[in-house]
Amino acid sequence: MKSIVVTGATSMIGVALIEACVKENIEVLAIVRRQSVHLDRLPKSSLITICESSLDELESVDIEEKKYDVFYHFAWDYTSKTNRDNPILQEKNIKYTLDAVELAKKLGCRKFIGAGSQAEYGKIDGMIRPDSSVSPLISYGMAKYAAGKLSEKRCSQLGMEFVWGRIFSVYGRYDNEGTMLVYAIDQWLDGNTAKFSAATQMWDYLHEKDAGQIFYLLGKEPVKNGVYCIASGQARPLKEFIMELKDCFGDSAACEFEKPSEHSSLLGLEADISTLKDEIHYAPEIEFAEGVSDMIKFRTKLWNLRNIARGGAK
């Protein structure tokens, strides 16, 4: 693998993948939204070429003469809480994914790698495997599943290899606003108590750098076509992760947990990554304490900059 294309290049996993590729001297065509405010996330490297395009313009992207090896499709629209269960909006992402497949073929790629989601499985009690039954509960998961199946079919028709990575809970510097880890850190920075459910469900956290390395290896190695669970494979009760995050933050961090209820139905995440390990021979390396300590430093820097800006506004 000497060159790749990445949509959603400034996303958390997109950046981590590009960082991994630049270290290996791999050329990158980074497809970003027009007037993206996150270009500064990308490493400074002559190996990276920026291409501005919205998802509904992928059909018209034209890179003269240049050919690439592997196409990574991370971009996905309408991911906010208000839009995730809107079937009309989520359906558009299915077409965008198929447009990405067509673009991959046009750019000479031999392999297409798409970003699926654990939301495709719906509610599963116990270990989740690539071949576990699929029954998504919300439109986002339904669209991810449809996009995966249809893009697999189209890749087969076009003679391209196909990989669909169902992503579990990836965290890091560029985690989305509103995730549990970001919520807790921001509450503590503001001097508030972070409030949680009973947090008794099993959970699986994977650091962004490990996710980037996994996707890099899925592109580089001659892996089997199909679905892979993108996770650490080291599930624990969610409360243990929260308490470890609290310890990393320091003595000022305060938590409140709801009492466990026998009537509550908490959706856990516990992934089997044995297939992934067999294919790419890689196990996640970043310990949770190390990863969240880095995340705390990053969120603290943002918090300080916001306070400075608020002071300047006055």
PDB file of C-alpha atoms in Angstrom:
ATOM      1  CA  MET A   1       0.000   0.000   0.000  1.00  0.00           C
ATOM      2  CA  LYS A   2       1.666   3.158  -1.232  1.00  0.00           C
ATOM      3  CA  SER A   3      -1.248   5.596  -1.417  1.00  0.00           C
ATOM      4  CA  ILE A   4      -4.722   5.981   0.093  1.00  0.00           C
ATOM      5  CA  VAL A   5      -7.856   8.103  -0.167  1.00  0.00           C
ATOM      6  CA  VAL A   6      -9.741   9.119   3.010  1.00  0.00           C
ATOM      7  CA  THR A   7     -13.168  10.725   3.304  1.00  0.00           C
ATOM      8  CA  GLY A   8     -13.892  12.185   6.729  1.00  0.00           C
ATOM      9  CA  ALA A   9     -10.172  12.901   6.902  1.00  0.00           C
ATOM     10  CA  THR A  10     -10.447  15.339   9.832  1.00  0.00           C
ATOM     11  CA  SER A  11     -12.573  12.993  11.946  1.00  0.00           C
ATOM     12  CA  MET A  12     -11.022  11.370  15.010  1.00  0.00           C
ATOM     13  CA  ILE A  13     -10.252   8.065  13.265  1.00  0.00           C
ATOM     14  CA  GLY A  14      -9.474   9.763   9.947  1.00  0.00           C
ATOM     15  CA  VAL A  15      -6.728  11.827  11.566  1.00  0.00           C
ATOM     16  CA  ALA A  16      -5.327   8.816  13.435  1.00  0.00           C
ATOM     17  CA  LEU A  17      -5.222   6.771  10.222  1.00  0.00           C
ATOM     18  CA  ILE A  18      -3.488   9.568   8.316  1.00  0.00           C
ATOM     19  CA  GLU A  19      -0.928  10.000  11.101  1.00  0.00           C
ATOM     20  CA  ALA A  20      -0.169   6.264  10.920  1.00  0.00           C
ATOM     21  CA  CYS A  21       0.176   6.401   7.122  1.00  0.00           C
ATOM     22  CA  VAL A  22       2.439   9.451   7.089  1.00  0.00           C
ATOM     23  CA  LYS A  23       4.798   7.617   9.460  1.00  0.00           C
ATOM     24  CA  GLU A  24       4.992   4.844   6.864  1.00  0.00           C
ATOM     25  CA  ASN A  25       5.642   7.303   4.000  1.00  0.00           C
ATOM     26  CA  ILE A  26       2.257   6.623   2.398  1.00  0.00           C
ATOM     27  CA  GLU A  27       0.660   9.273   0.171  1.00  0.00           C
ATOM     28  CA  VAL A  28      -2.761  10.501   1.296  1.00  0.00           C
ATOM     29  CA  LEU A  29      -5.600  12.157  -0.606  1.00  0.00           C
ATOM     30  CA  ALA A  30      -7.626  13.723   2.213  1.00  0.00           C
ATOM     31  CA  ILE A  31     -11.207  14.523   1.181  1.00  0.00           C
ATOM     32  CA  VAL A  32     -12.630  17.152   3.529  1.00  0.00           C
ATOM     33  CA  ARG A  33     -15.769  19.245   3.698  1.00  0.00           C
ATOM     34  CA  ARG A  34     -15.644  22.597   1.962  1.00  0.00           C
ATOM     35  CA  GLN A  35     -14.317  25.308   4.279  1.00  0.00           C
ATOM     36  CA  SER A  36     -13.529  22.745   6.961  1.00  0.00           C
ATOM     37  CA  VAL A  37     -12.538  24.334  10.279  1.00  0.00           C
ATOM     38  CA  HIS A  38     -10.571  21.237  11.306  1.00  0.00           C
ATOM     39  CA  LEU A  39      -7.741  21.191   8.768  1.00  0.00           C
ATOM     40  CA  ASP A  40      -5.276  22.010  11.541  1.00  0.00           C
ATOM     41  CA  ARG A  41      -5.875  18.517  12.931  1.00  0.00           C
ATOM     42  CA  LEU A  42      -4.006  16.960   9.998  1.00  0.00           C
ATOM     43  CA  PRO A  43      -0.238  16.478  10.273  1.00  0.00           C
ATOM     44  CA  LYS A  44       1.887  18.862   8.244  1.00  0.00           C
ATOM     45  CA  SER A  45       3.318  16.716   5.466  1.00  0.00           C
ATOM     46  CA  SER A  46       4.054  16.922   1.758  1.00  0.00           C
ATOM     47  CA  LEU A  47       2.538  13.430   1.514  1.00  0.00           C
ATOM     48  CA  ILE A  48      -0.962  14.845   2.085  1.00  0.00           C
ATOM     49  CA  THR A  49      -3.079  16.346  -0.704  1.00  0.00           C
ATOM     50  CA  ILE A  50      -6.289  18.113   0.325  1.00  0.00           C
ATOM     51  CA  CYS A  51      -9.431  17.775  -1.784  1.00  0.00           C
ATOM     52  CA  GLU A  52     -12.486  19.809  -0.746  1.00  0.00           C
ATOM     53  CA  SER A  53     -15.811  18.108  -1.469  1.00  0.00           C
ATOM     54  CA  SER A  54     -19.146  17.696   0.256  1.00  0.00           C
ATOM     55  CA  LEU A  55     -20.560  14.182   0.353  1.00  0.00           C
ATOM     56  CA  ASP A  56     -23.151  14.974  -2.297  1.00  0.00           C
ATOM     57  CA  GLU A  57     -20.325  15.991  -4.656  1.00  0.00           C
ATOM     58  CA  LEU A  58     -18.273  12.789  -4.509  1.00  0.00           C
ATOM     59  CA  GLU A  59     -19.538  11.772  -7.941  1.00  0.00           C
ATOM     60  CA  SER A  60     -17.814  14.763  -9.516  1.00  0.00           C
ATOM     61  CA  VAL A  61     -14.430  14.548  -7.749  1.00  0.00           C
ATOM     62  CA  ASP A  62     -11.759  14.363 -10.442  1.00  0.00           C
ATOM     63  CA  ILE A  63      -8.089  13.792  -9.656  1.00  0.00           C
ATOM     64  CA  GLU A  64      -6.199  13.958 -12.935  1.00  0.00           C
ATOM     65  CA  GLU A  65      -3.857  11.063 -13.746  1.00  0.00           C
ATOM     66  CA  LYS A  66      -3.224  10.094 -10.097  1.00  0.00           C
ATOM     67  CA  LYS A  67      -4.149   6.573  -8.987  1.00  0.00           C
ATOM     68  CA  TYR A  68      -4.458   5.245  -5.421  1.00  0.00           C
ATOM     69  CA  ASP A  69      -4.372   1.834  -3.748  1.00  0.00           C
ATOM     70  CA  VAL A  70      -6.931   1.837  -0.912  1.00  0.00           C
ATOM     71  CA  PHE A  71     -10.058   3.940  -0.296  1.00  0.00           C
ATOM     72  CA  TYR A  72     -11.234   4.608   3.288  1.00  0.00           C
ATOM     73  CA  HIS A  73     -14.756   5.966   3.719  1.00  0.00           C
ATOM     74  CA  PHE A  74     -15.256   7.493   7.183  1.00  0.00           C
ATOM     75  CA  ALA A  75     -17.486  10.458   6.303  1.00  0.00           C
ATOM     76  CA  TRP A  76     -21.116  10.271   7.420  1.00  0.00           C
ATOM     77  CA  ASP A  77     -23.661  13.073   7.589  1.00  0.00           C
ATOM     78  CA  TYR A  78     -26.419  13.756  10.136  1.00  0.00           C
ATOM     79  CA  THR A  79     -24.745  12.254  13.196  1.00  0.00           C
ATOM     80  CA  SER A  80     -26.212  14.589  15.829  1.00  0.00           C
ATOM     81  CA  LYS A  81     -28.645  13.153  18.380  1.00  0.00           C
ATOM     82  CA  THR A  82     -31.551  14.956  16.708  1.00  0.00           C
ATOM     83  CA  ASN A  83     -30.759  13.444  13.292  1.00  0.00           C
ATOM     84  CA  ARG A  84     -29.558   9.937  14.105  1.00  0.00           C
ATOM     85  CA  ASP A  85     -33.058   8.459  14.052  1.00  0.00           C
ATOM     86  CA  ASN A  86     -34.320  10.406  11.040  1.00  0.00           C
ATOM     87  CA  PRO A  87     -34.757   7.806   8.257  1.00  0.00           C
ATOM     88  CA  ILE A  88     -35.069  10.398   5.499  1.00  0.00           C
ATOM     89  CA  LEU A  89     -31.755  12.025   6.373  1.00  0.00           C
ATOM     90  CA  GLN A  90     -29.912   8.788   7.134  1.00  0.00           C
ATOM     91  CA  GLU A  91     -30.957   7.295   3.791  1.00  0.00           C
ATOM     92  CA  LYS A  92     -28.810   9.895   2.040  1.00  0.00           C
ATOM     93  CA  ASN A  93     -25.694   8.354   3.601  1.00  0.00           C
ATOM     94  CA  ILE A  94     -26.388   5.091   1.791  1.00  0.00           C
ATOM     95  CA  LYS A  95     -26.087   6.847  -1.564  1.00  0.00           C
ATOM     96  CA  TYR A  96     -22.991   8.745  -0.388  1.00  0.00           C
ATOM     97  CA  THR A  97     -21.344   5.421   0.492  1.00  0.00           C
ATOM     98  CA  LEU A  98     -22.131   4.000  -2.942  1.00  0.00           C
ATOM     99  CA  ASP A  99     -20.797   7.210  -4.514  1.00  0.00           C
ATOM    100  CA  ALA A 100     -17.599   6.650  -2.525  1.00  0.00           C
ATOM    101  CA  VAL A 101     -17.323   3.130  -4.007  1.00  0.00           C
ATOM    102  CA  GLU A 102     -17.664   4.555  -7.521  1.00  0.00           C
ATOM    103  CA  LEU A 103     -15.012   7.167  -6.764  1.00  0.00           C
ATOM    104  CA  ALA A 104     -12.703   4.477  -5.391  1.00  0.00           C
ATOM    105  CA  LYS A 105     -12.979   2.584  -8.655  1.00  0.00           C
ATOM    106  CA  LYS A 106     -12.406   5.746 -10.691  1.00  0.00           C
ATOM    107  CA  LEU A 107      -9.238   6.442  -8.694  1.00  0.00           C
ATOM    108  CA  GLY A 108      -7.886   2.958  -9.362  1.00  0.00           C
ATOM    109  CA  CYS A 109      -8.267   1.594  -5.812  1.00  0.00           C
ATOM    110  CA  ARG A 110      -8.061  -2.172  -5.347  1.00  0.00           C
ATOM    111  CA  LYS A 111      -9.676  -2.138  -1.892  1.00  0.00           C
ATOM    112  CA  PHE A 112     -12.594  -0.258  -0.305  1.00  0.00           C
ATOM    113  CA  ILE A 113     -12.774   0.054   3.495  1.00  0.00           C
ATOM    114  CA  GLY A 114     -15.965   1.422   5.038  1.00  0.00           C
ATOM    115  CA  ALA A 115     -16.742   2.553   8.565  1.00  0.00           C
ATOM    116  CA  GLY A 116     -19.675   0.649   9.978  1.00  0.00           C
ATOM    117  CA  SER A 117     -20.984   0.822  13.531  1.00  0.00           C
ATOM    118  CA  GLN A 118     -21.852  -1.360  16.482  1.00  0.00           C
ATOM    119  CA  ALA A 119     -25.300   0.263  16.138  1.00  0.00           C
ATOM    120  CA  GLU A 120     -25.907  -2.204  13.287  1.00  0.00           C
ATOM    121  CA  TYR A 121     -26.217  -5.019  15.831  1.00  0.00           C
ATOM    122  CA  GLY A 122     -28.900  -3.420  17.947  1.00  0.00           C
ATOM    123  CA  LYS A 123     -29.299  -4.884  21.415  1.00  0.00           C
ATOM    124  CA  ILE A 124     -27.217  -7.978  22.046  1.00  0.00           C
ATOM    125  CA  ASP A 125     -26.798  -9.520  25.487  1.00  0.00           C
ATOM    126  CA  GLY A 126     -23.228 -10.778  25.662  1.00  0.00           C
ATOM    127  CA  MET A 127     -20.305 -11.048  23.269  1.00  0.00           C
ATOM    128  CA  ILE A 128     -20.682  -9.402  19.859  1.00  0.00           C
ATOM    129  CA  ARG A 129     -18.912 -11.019  16.914  1.00  0.00           C
ATOM    130  CA  PRO A 130     -18.653  -9.967  13.266  1.00  0.00           C
ATOM    131  CA  ASP A 131     -21.240 -12.612  12.369  1.00  0.00           C
ATOM    132  CA  SER A 132     -23.611 -11.872  15.272  1.00  0.00           C
ATOM    133  CA  SER A 133     -27.219 -11.332  14.234  1.00  0.00           C
ATOM    134  CA  VAL A 134     -27.987  -7.805  13.051  1.00  0.00           C
ATOM    135  CA  SER A 135     -31.099  -5.950  14.238  1.00  0.00           C
ATOM    136  CA  PRO A 136     -30.460  -2.188  14.390  1.00  0.00           C
ATOM    137  CA  LEU A 137     -32.792  -0.140  16.580  1.00  0.00           C
ATOM    138  CA  ILE A 138     -32.381   3.354  15.103  1.00  0.00           C
ATOM    139  CA  SER A 139     -32.179   4.802  11.599  1.00  0.00           C
ATOM    140  CA  TYR A 140     -28.433   5.452  11.922  1.00  0.00           C
ATOM    141  CA  GLY A 141     -27.719   1.757  12.496  1.00  0.00           C
ATOM    142  CA  MET A 142     -30.150   0.717   9.763  1.00  0.00           C
ATOM    143  CA  ALA A 143     -28.471   3.042   7.254  1.00  0.00           C
ATOM    144  CA  LYS A 144     -25.013   1.811   8.251  1.00  0.00           C
ATOM    145  CA  TYR A 145     -26.089  -1.787   7.716  1.00  0.00           C
ATOM    146  CA  ALA A 146     -27.690  -1.040   4.351  1.00  0.00           C
ATOM    147  CA  ALA A 147     -24.678   1.001   3.245  1.00  0.00           C
ATOM    148  CA  GLY A 148     -22.377  -1.864   4.178  1.00  0.00           C
ATOM    149  CA  LYS A 149     -24.341  -4.552   2.360  1.00  0.00           C
ATOM    150  CA  LEU A 150     -24.902  -2.487  -0.785  1.00  0.00           C
ATOM    151  CA  SER A 151     -21.314  -1.246  -0.986  1.00  0.00           C
ATOM    152  CA  GLU A 152     -20.123  -4.849  -0.543  1.00  0.00           C
ATOM    153  CA  LYS A 153     -22.307  -5.863  -3.484  1.00  0.00           C
ATOM    154  CA  ARG A 154     -21.042  -2.978  -5.627  1.00  0.00           C
ATOM    155  CA  CYS A 155     -17.398  -3.679  -4.788  1.00  0.00           C
ATOM    156  CA  SER A 156     -17.919  -7.275  -5.885  1.00  0.00           C
ATOM    157  CA  GLN A 157     -19.395  -6.096  -9.179  1.00  0.00           C
ATOM    158  CA  LEU A 158     -16.466  -3.699  -9.720  1.00  0.00           C
ATOM    159  CA  GLY A 159     -13.782  -6.227  -8.758  1.00  0.00           C
ATOM    160  CA  MET A 160     -12.619  -4.456  -5.593  1.00  0.00           C
ATOM    161  CA  GLU A 161     -11.758  -5.980  -2.240  1.00  0.00           C
ATOM    162  CA  PHE A 162     -14.166  -4.987   0.532  1.00  0.00           C
ATOM    163  CA  VAL A 163     -13.760  -4.464   4.296  1.00  0.00           C
ATOM    164  CA  TRP A 164     -16.462  -3.145   6.652  1.00  0.00           C
ATOM    165  CA  GLY A 165     -15.180  -2.155  10.091  1.00  0.00           C
ATOM    166  CA  ARG A 166     -17.956  -1.968  12.674  1.00  0.00           C
ATOM    167  CA  ILE A 167     -16.657   0.611  15.131  1.00  0.00           C
ATOM    168  CA  PHE A 168     -17.428   0.309  18.837  1.00  0.00           C
ATOM    169  CA  SER A 169     -16.467   3.043  21.368  1.00  0.00           C
ATOM    170  CA  VAL A 170     -13.395   4.877  20.087  1.00  0.00           C
ATOM    171  CA  TYR A 171     -12.203   7.830  22.170  1.00  0.00           C
ATOM    172  CA  GLY A 172      -9.452  10.439  22.002  1.00  0.00           C
ATOM    173  CA  ARG A 173      -8.560  14.069  21.422  1.00  0.00           C
ATOM    174  CA  TYR A 174     -11.169  14.669  18.743  1.00  0.00           C
ATOM    175  CA  ASP A 175     -14.009  12.768  20.370  1.00  0.00           C
ATOM    176  CA  ASN A 176     -17.443  14.170  19.546  1.00  0.00           C
ATOM    177  CA  GLU A 177     -18.959  16.706  21.903  1.00  0.00           C
ATOM    178  CA  GLY A 178     -21.488  15.073  24.197  1.00  0.00           C
ATOM    179  CA  THR A 179     -19.873  11.649  24.557  1.00  0.00           C
ATOM    180  CA  MET A 180     -19.643  10.361  28.114  1.00  0.00           C
ATOM    181  CA  LEU A 181     -15.907  10.943  28.483  1.00  0.00           C
ATOM    182  CA  VAL A 182     -16.090  14.489  27.085  1.00  0.00           C
ATOM    183  CA  TYR A 183     -19.121  15.225  29.287  1.00  0.00           C
ATOM    184  CA  ALA A 184     -17.337  14.068  32.453  1.00  0.00           C
ATOM    185  CA  ILE A 185     -14.093  15.927  31.767  1.00  0.00           C
ATOM    186  CA  ASP A 186     -15.911  19.163  30.904  1.00  0.00           C
ATOM    187  CA  GLN A 187     -18.092  18.908  34.015  1.00  0.00           C
ATOM    188  CA  TRP A 188     -15.022  18.535  36.198  1.00  0.00           C
ATOM    189  CA  LEU A 189     -13.209  21.388  34.497  1.00  0.00           C
ATOM    190  CA  ASP A 190     -16.228  23.579  35.304  1.00  0.00           C
ATOM    191  CA  GLY A 191     -16.142  22.437  38.926  1.00  0.00           C
ATOM    192  CA  ASN A 192     -19.358  20.404  38.668  1.00  0.00           C
ATOM    193  CA  THR A 193     -20.287  16.900  39.706  1.00  0.00           C
ATOM    194  CA  ALA A 194     -20.577  14.473  36.775  1.00  0.00           C
ATOM    195  CA  LYS A 195     -23.738  12.371  36.999  1.00  0.00           C
ATOM    196  CA  PHE A 196     -24.075   8.895  35.528  1.00  0.00           C
ATOM    197  CA  SER A 197     -26.399   5.940  35.286  1.00  0.00           C
ATOM    198  CA  ALA A 198     -25.575   2.946  37.449  1.00  0.00           C
ATOM    199  CA  ALA A 199     -22.964   2.162  34.755  1.00  0.00           C
ATOM    200  CA  THR A 200     -23.076  -1.558  35.432  1.00  0.00           C
ATOM    201  CA  GLN A 201     -23.094  -2.596  31.753  1.00  0.00           C
ATOM    202  CA  MET A 202     -20.014  -4.020  30.073  1.00  0.00           C
ATOM    203  CA  TRP A 203     -18.175  -1.587  27.817  1.00  0.00           C
ATOM    204  CA  ASP A 204     -15.287  -1.580  25.376  1.00  0.00           C
ATOM    205  CA  TYR A 205     -13.127   1.513  24.820  1.00  0.00           C
ATOM    206  CA  LEU A 206     -10.519   1.760  22.054  1.00  0.00           C
ATOM    207  CA  HIS A 207      -8.059   4.644  21.765  1.00  0.00           C
ATOM    208  CA  GLU A 208      -7.972   6.626  18.518  1.00  0.00           C
ATOM    209  CA  LYS A 209      -4.336   5.718  17.815  1.00  0.00           C
ATOM    210  CA  ASP A 210      -5.118   2.012  18.056  1.00  0.00           C
ATOM    211  CA  ALA A 211      -8.159   2.507  15.818  1.00  0.00           C
ATOM    212  CA  GLY A 212      -5.998   4.319  13.272  1.00  0.00           C
ATOM    213  CA  GLN A 213      -3.412   1.539  13.337  1.00  0.00           C
ATOM    214  CA  ILE A 214      -6.095  -1.133  12.929  1.00  0.00           C
ATOM    215  CA  PHE A 215      -7.558   0.577   9.868  1.00  0.00           C
ATOM    216  CA  TYR A 216      -4.058   1.122   8.465  1.00  0.00           C
ATOM    217  CA  LEU A 217      -3.317  -2.597   8.760  1.00  0.00           C
ATOM    218  CA  LEU A 218      -6.689  -3.572   7.272  1.00  0.00           C
ATOM    219  CA  GLY A 219      -5.635  -1.598   4.210  1.00  0.00           C
ATOM    220  CA  LYS A 220      -2.044  -2.791   4.129  1.00  0.00           C
ATOM    221  CA  GLU A 221      -2.501  -6.504   4.821  1.00  0.00           C
ATOM    222  CA  PRO A 222      -4.145  -9.046   2.465  1.00  0.00           C
ATOM    223  CA  VAL A 223      -7.135  -9.583   4.761  1.00  0.00           C
ATOM    224  CA  LYS A 224     -10.278 -11.522   3.962  1.00  0.00           C
ATOM    225  CA  ASN A 225     -13.259  -9.593   2.625  1.00  0.00           C
ATOM    226  CA  GLY A 226     -16.037  -8.950   5.121  1.00  0.00           C
ATOM    227  CA  VAL A 227     -16.936  -7.472   8.502  1.00  0.00           C
ATOM    228  CA  TYR A 228     -14.550  -6.792  11.404  1.00  0.00           C
ATOM    229  CA  CYS A 229     -15.281  -5.542  14.921  1.00  0.00           C
ATOM    230  CA  ILE A 230     -13.141  -2.459  15.618  1.00  0.00           C
ATOM    231  CA  ALA A 231     -12.691  -2.582  19.389  1.00  0.00           C
ATOM    232  CA  SER A 232     -10.137  -3.329  22.090  1.00  0.00           C
ATOM    233  CA  GLY A 233     -11.577  -6.718  22.991  1.00  0.00           C
ATOM    234  CA  GLN A 234     -11.051  -5.836  26.677  1.00  0.00           C
ATOM    235  CA  ALA A 235     -14.521  -5.092  28.026  1.00  0.00           C
ATOM    236  CA  ARG A 236     -15.108  -4.065  31.637  1.00  0.00           C
ATOM    237  CA  PRO A 237     -18.046  -2.665  33.621  1.00  0.00           C
ATOM    238  CA  LEU A 238     -18.502   0.953  32.522  1.00  0.00           C
ATOM    239  CA  LYS A 239     -18.218   2.199  36.106  1.00  0.00           C
ATOM    240  CA  GLU A 240     -14.609   0.935  36.246  1.00  0.00           C
ATOM    241  CA  PHE A 241     -13.715   3.119  33.264  1.00  0.00           C
ATOM    242  CA  ILE A 242     -15.410   6.128  34.868  1.00  0.00           C
ATOM    243  CA  MET A 243     -13.538   5.677  38.145  1.00  0.00           C
ATOM    244  CA  GLU A 244     -10.241   5.312  36.274  1.00  0.00           C
ATOM    245  CA  LEU A 245     -11.018   8.520  34.388  1.00  0.00           C
ATOM    246  CA  LYS A 246     -11.794  10.206  37.727  1.00  0.00           C
ATOM    247  CA  ASP A 247      -8.450   9.068  39.171  1.00  0.00           C
ATOM    248  CA  CYS A 248      -6.599  10.408  36.133  1.00  0.00           C
ATOM    249  CA  PHE A 249      -8.328  13.780  36.432  1.00  0.00           C
ATOM    250  CA  GLY A 250      -7.483  14.270  40.099  1.00  0.00           C
ATOM    251  CA  ASP A 251      -9.005  14.845  43.516  1.00  0.00           C
ATOM    252  CA  SER A 252     -11.349  17.620  42.342  1.00  0.00           C
ATOM    253  CA  ALA A 253     -13.375  15.204  40.188  1.00  0.00           C
ATOM    254  CA  ALA A 254     -16.739  14.309  41.739  1.00  0.00           C
ATOM    255  CA  CYS A 255     -19.149  11.601  40.528  1.00  0.00           C
ATOM    256  CA  GLU A 256     -22.724  10.560  41.264  1.00  0.00           C
ATOM    257  CA  PHE A 257     -24.190   7.241  40.112  1.00  0.00           C
ATOM    258  CA  GLU A 258     -27.812   6.169  40.002  1.00  0.00           C
ATOM    259  CA  LYS A 259     -28.712   3.121  42.037  1.00  0.00           C
ATOM    260  CA  PRO A 260     -28.823  -0.097  40.012  1.00  0.00           C
ATOM    261  CA  SER A 261     -32.350  -1.163  39.139  1.00  0.00           C
ATOM    262  CA  GLU A 262     -33.465  -4.665  38.254  1.00  0.00           C
ATOM    263  CA  HIS A 263     -35.932  -3.073  35.837  1.00  0.00           C
ATOM    264  CA  SER A 264     -33.333  -1.022  33.977  1.00  0.00           C
ATOM    265  CA  SER A 265     -32.210  -2.325  30.589  1.00  0.00           C
ATOM    266  CA  LEU A 266     -28.678  -1.124  29.915  1.00  0.00           C
ATOM    267  CA  LEU A 267     -27.171  -1.808  26.515  1.00  0.00           C
ATOM    268  CA  GLY A 268     -23.612  -3.064  26.880  1.00  0.00           C
ATOM    269  CA  LEU A 269     -20.783  -3.412  24.386  1.00  0.00           C
ATOM    270  CA  GLU A 270     -18.537  -6.464  24.489  1.00  0.00           C
ATOM    271  CA  ALA A 271     -16.659  -7.248  21.274  1.00  0.00           C
ATOM    272  CA  ASP A 272     -14.869 -10.352  20.051  1.00  0.00           C
ATOM    273  CA  ILE A 273     -11.861  -9.207  17.993  1.00  0.00           C
ATOM    274  CA  SER A 274     -10.285 -12.628  17.463  1.00  0.00           C
ATOM    275  CA  THR A 275     -10.943 -12.463  13.703  1.00  0.00           C
ATOM    276  CA  LEU A 276      -9.271  -9.060  13.560  1.00  0.00           C
ATOM    277  CA  LYS A 277      -6.220 -10.312  15.458  1.00  0.00           C
ATOM    278  CA  ASP A 278      -5.952 -13.356  13.205  1.00  0.00           C
ATOM    279  CA  GLU A 279      -5.978 -11.222  10.059  1.00  0.00           C
ATOM    280  CA  ILE A 280      -3.723  -8.274  11.010  1.00  0.00           C
ATOM    281  CA  HIS A 281      -1.796  -9.741  13.992  1.00  0.00           C
ATOM    282  CA  TYR A 282      -2.282  -6.597  16.067  1.00  0.00           C
ATOM    283  CA  ALA A 283      -3.550  -6.049  19.590  1.00  0.00           C
ATOM    284  CA  PRO A 284      -4.419  -2.561  20.932  1.00  0.00           C
ATOM    285  CA  GLU A 285      -1.496  -0.971  22.751  1.00  0.00           C
ATOM    286  CA  ILE A 286      -2.791   2.216  24.434  1.00  0.00           C
ATOM    287  CA  GLU A 287      -3.934   1.618  28.010  1.00  0.00           C
ATOM    288  CA  PHE A 288      -7.098   3.469  29.030  1.00  0.00           C
ATOM    289  CA  ALA A 289      -5.331   5.544  31.695  1.00  0.00           C
ATOM    290  CA  GLU A 290      -2.745   6.722  29.173  1.00  0.00           C
ATOM    291  CA  GLY A 291      -5.366   7.543  26.581  1.00  0.00           C
ATOM    292  CA  VAL A 292      -7.684   9.506  28.855  1.00  0.00           C
ATOM    293  CA  SER A 293      -4.775  11.368  30.466  1.00  0.00           C
ATOM    294  CA  ASP A 294      -3.898  12.670  27.005  1.00  0.00           C
ATOM    295  CA  MET A 295      -7.563  13.473  26.426  1.00  0.00           C
ATOM    296  CA  ILE A 296      -7.786  15.404  29.721  1.00  0.00           C
ATOM    297  CA  LYS A 297      -4.777  17.524  28.713  1.00  0.00           C
ATOM    298  CA  PHE A 298      -6.366  18.277  25.348  1.00  0.00           C
ATOM    299  CA  ARG A 299      -9.782  19.181  26.835  1.00  0.00           C
ATOM    300  CA  THR A 300      -8.064  21.342  29.480  1.00  0.00           C
ATOM    301  CA  LYS A 301      -6.268  23.284  26.751  1.00  0.00           C
ATOM    302  CA  LEU A 302      -9.575  23.863  24.934  1.00  0.00           C
ATOM    303  CA  TRP A 303     -11.241  24.896  28.207  1.00  0.00           C
ATOM    304  CA  ASN A 304      -8.494  27.447  28.892  1.00  0.00           C
ATOM    305  CA  LEU A 305      -8.753  28.882  25.371  1.00  0.00           C
ATOM    306  CA  ARG A 306     -12.529  29.222  25.734  1.00  0.00           C
ATOM    307  CA  ASN A 307     -12.109  31.056  29.037  1.00  0.00           C
ATOM    308  CA  ILE A 308      -9.613  33.421  27.457  1.00  0.00           C
ATOM    309  CA  ALA A 309     -12.026  34.053  24.590  1.00  0.00           C
ATOM    310  CA  ARG A 310     -14.885  34.737  26.999  1.00  0.00           C
ATOM    311  CA  GLY A 311     -12.713  37.139  28.942  1.00  0.00           C
ATOM    312  CA  GLY A 312     -11.739  38.898  25.714  1.00  0.00           C
ATOM    313  CA  ALA A 313     -15.384  39.176  24.701  1.00  0.00           C
ATOM    314  CA  LYS A 314     -16.143  41.082  27.863  1.00  0.00           C
TER     315      LYS A 314
END
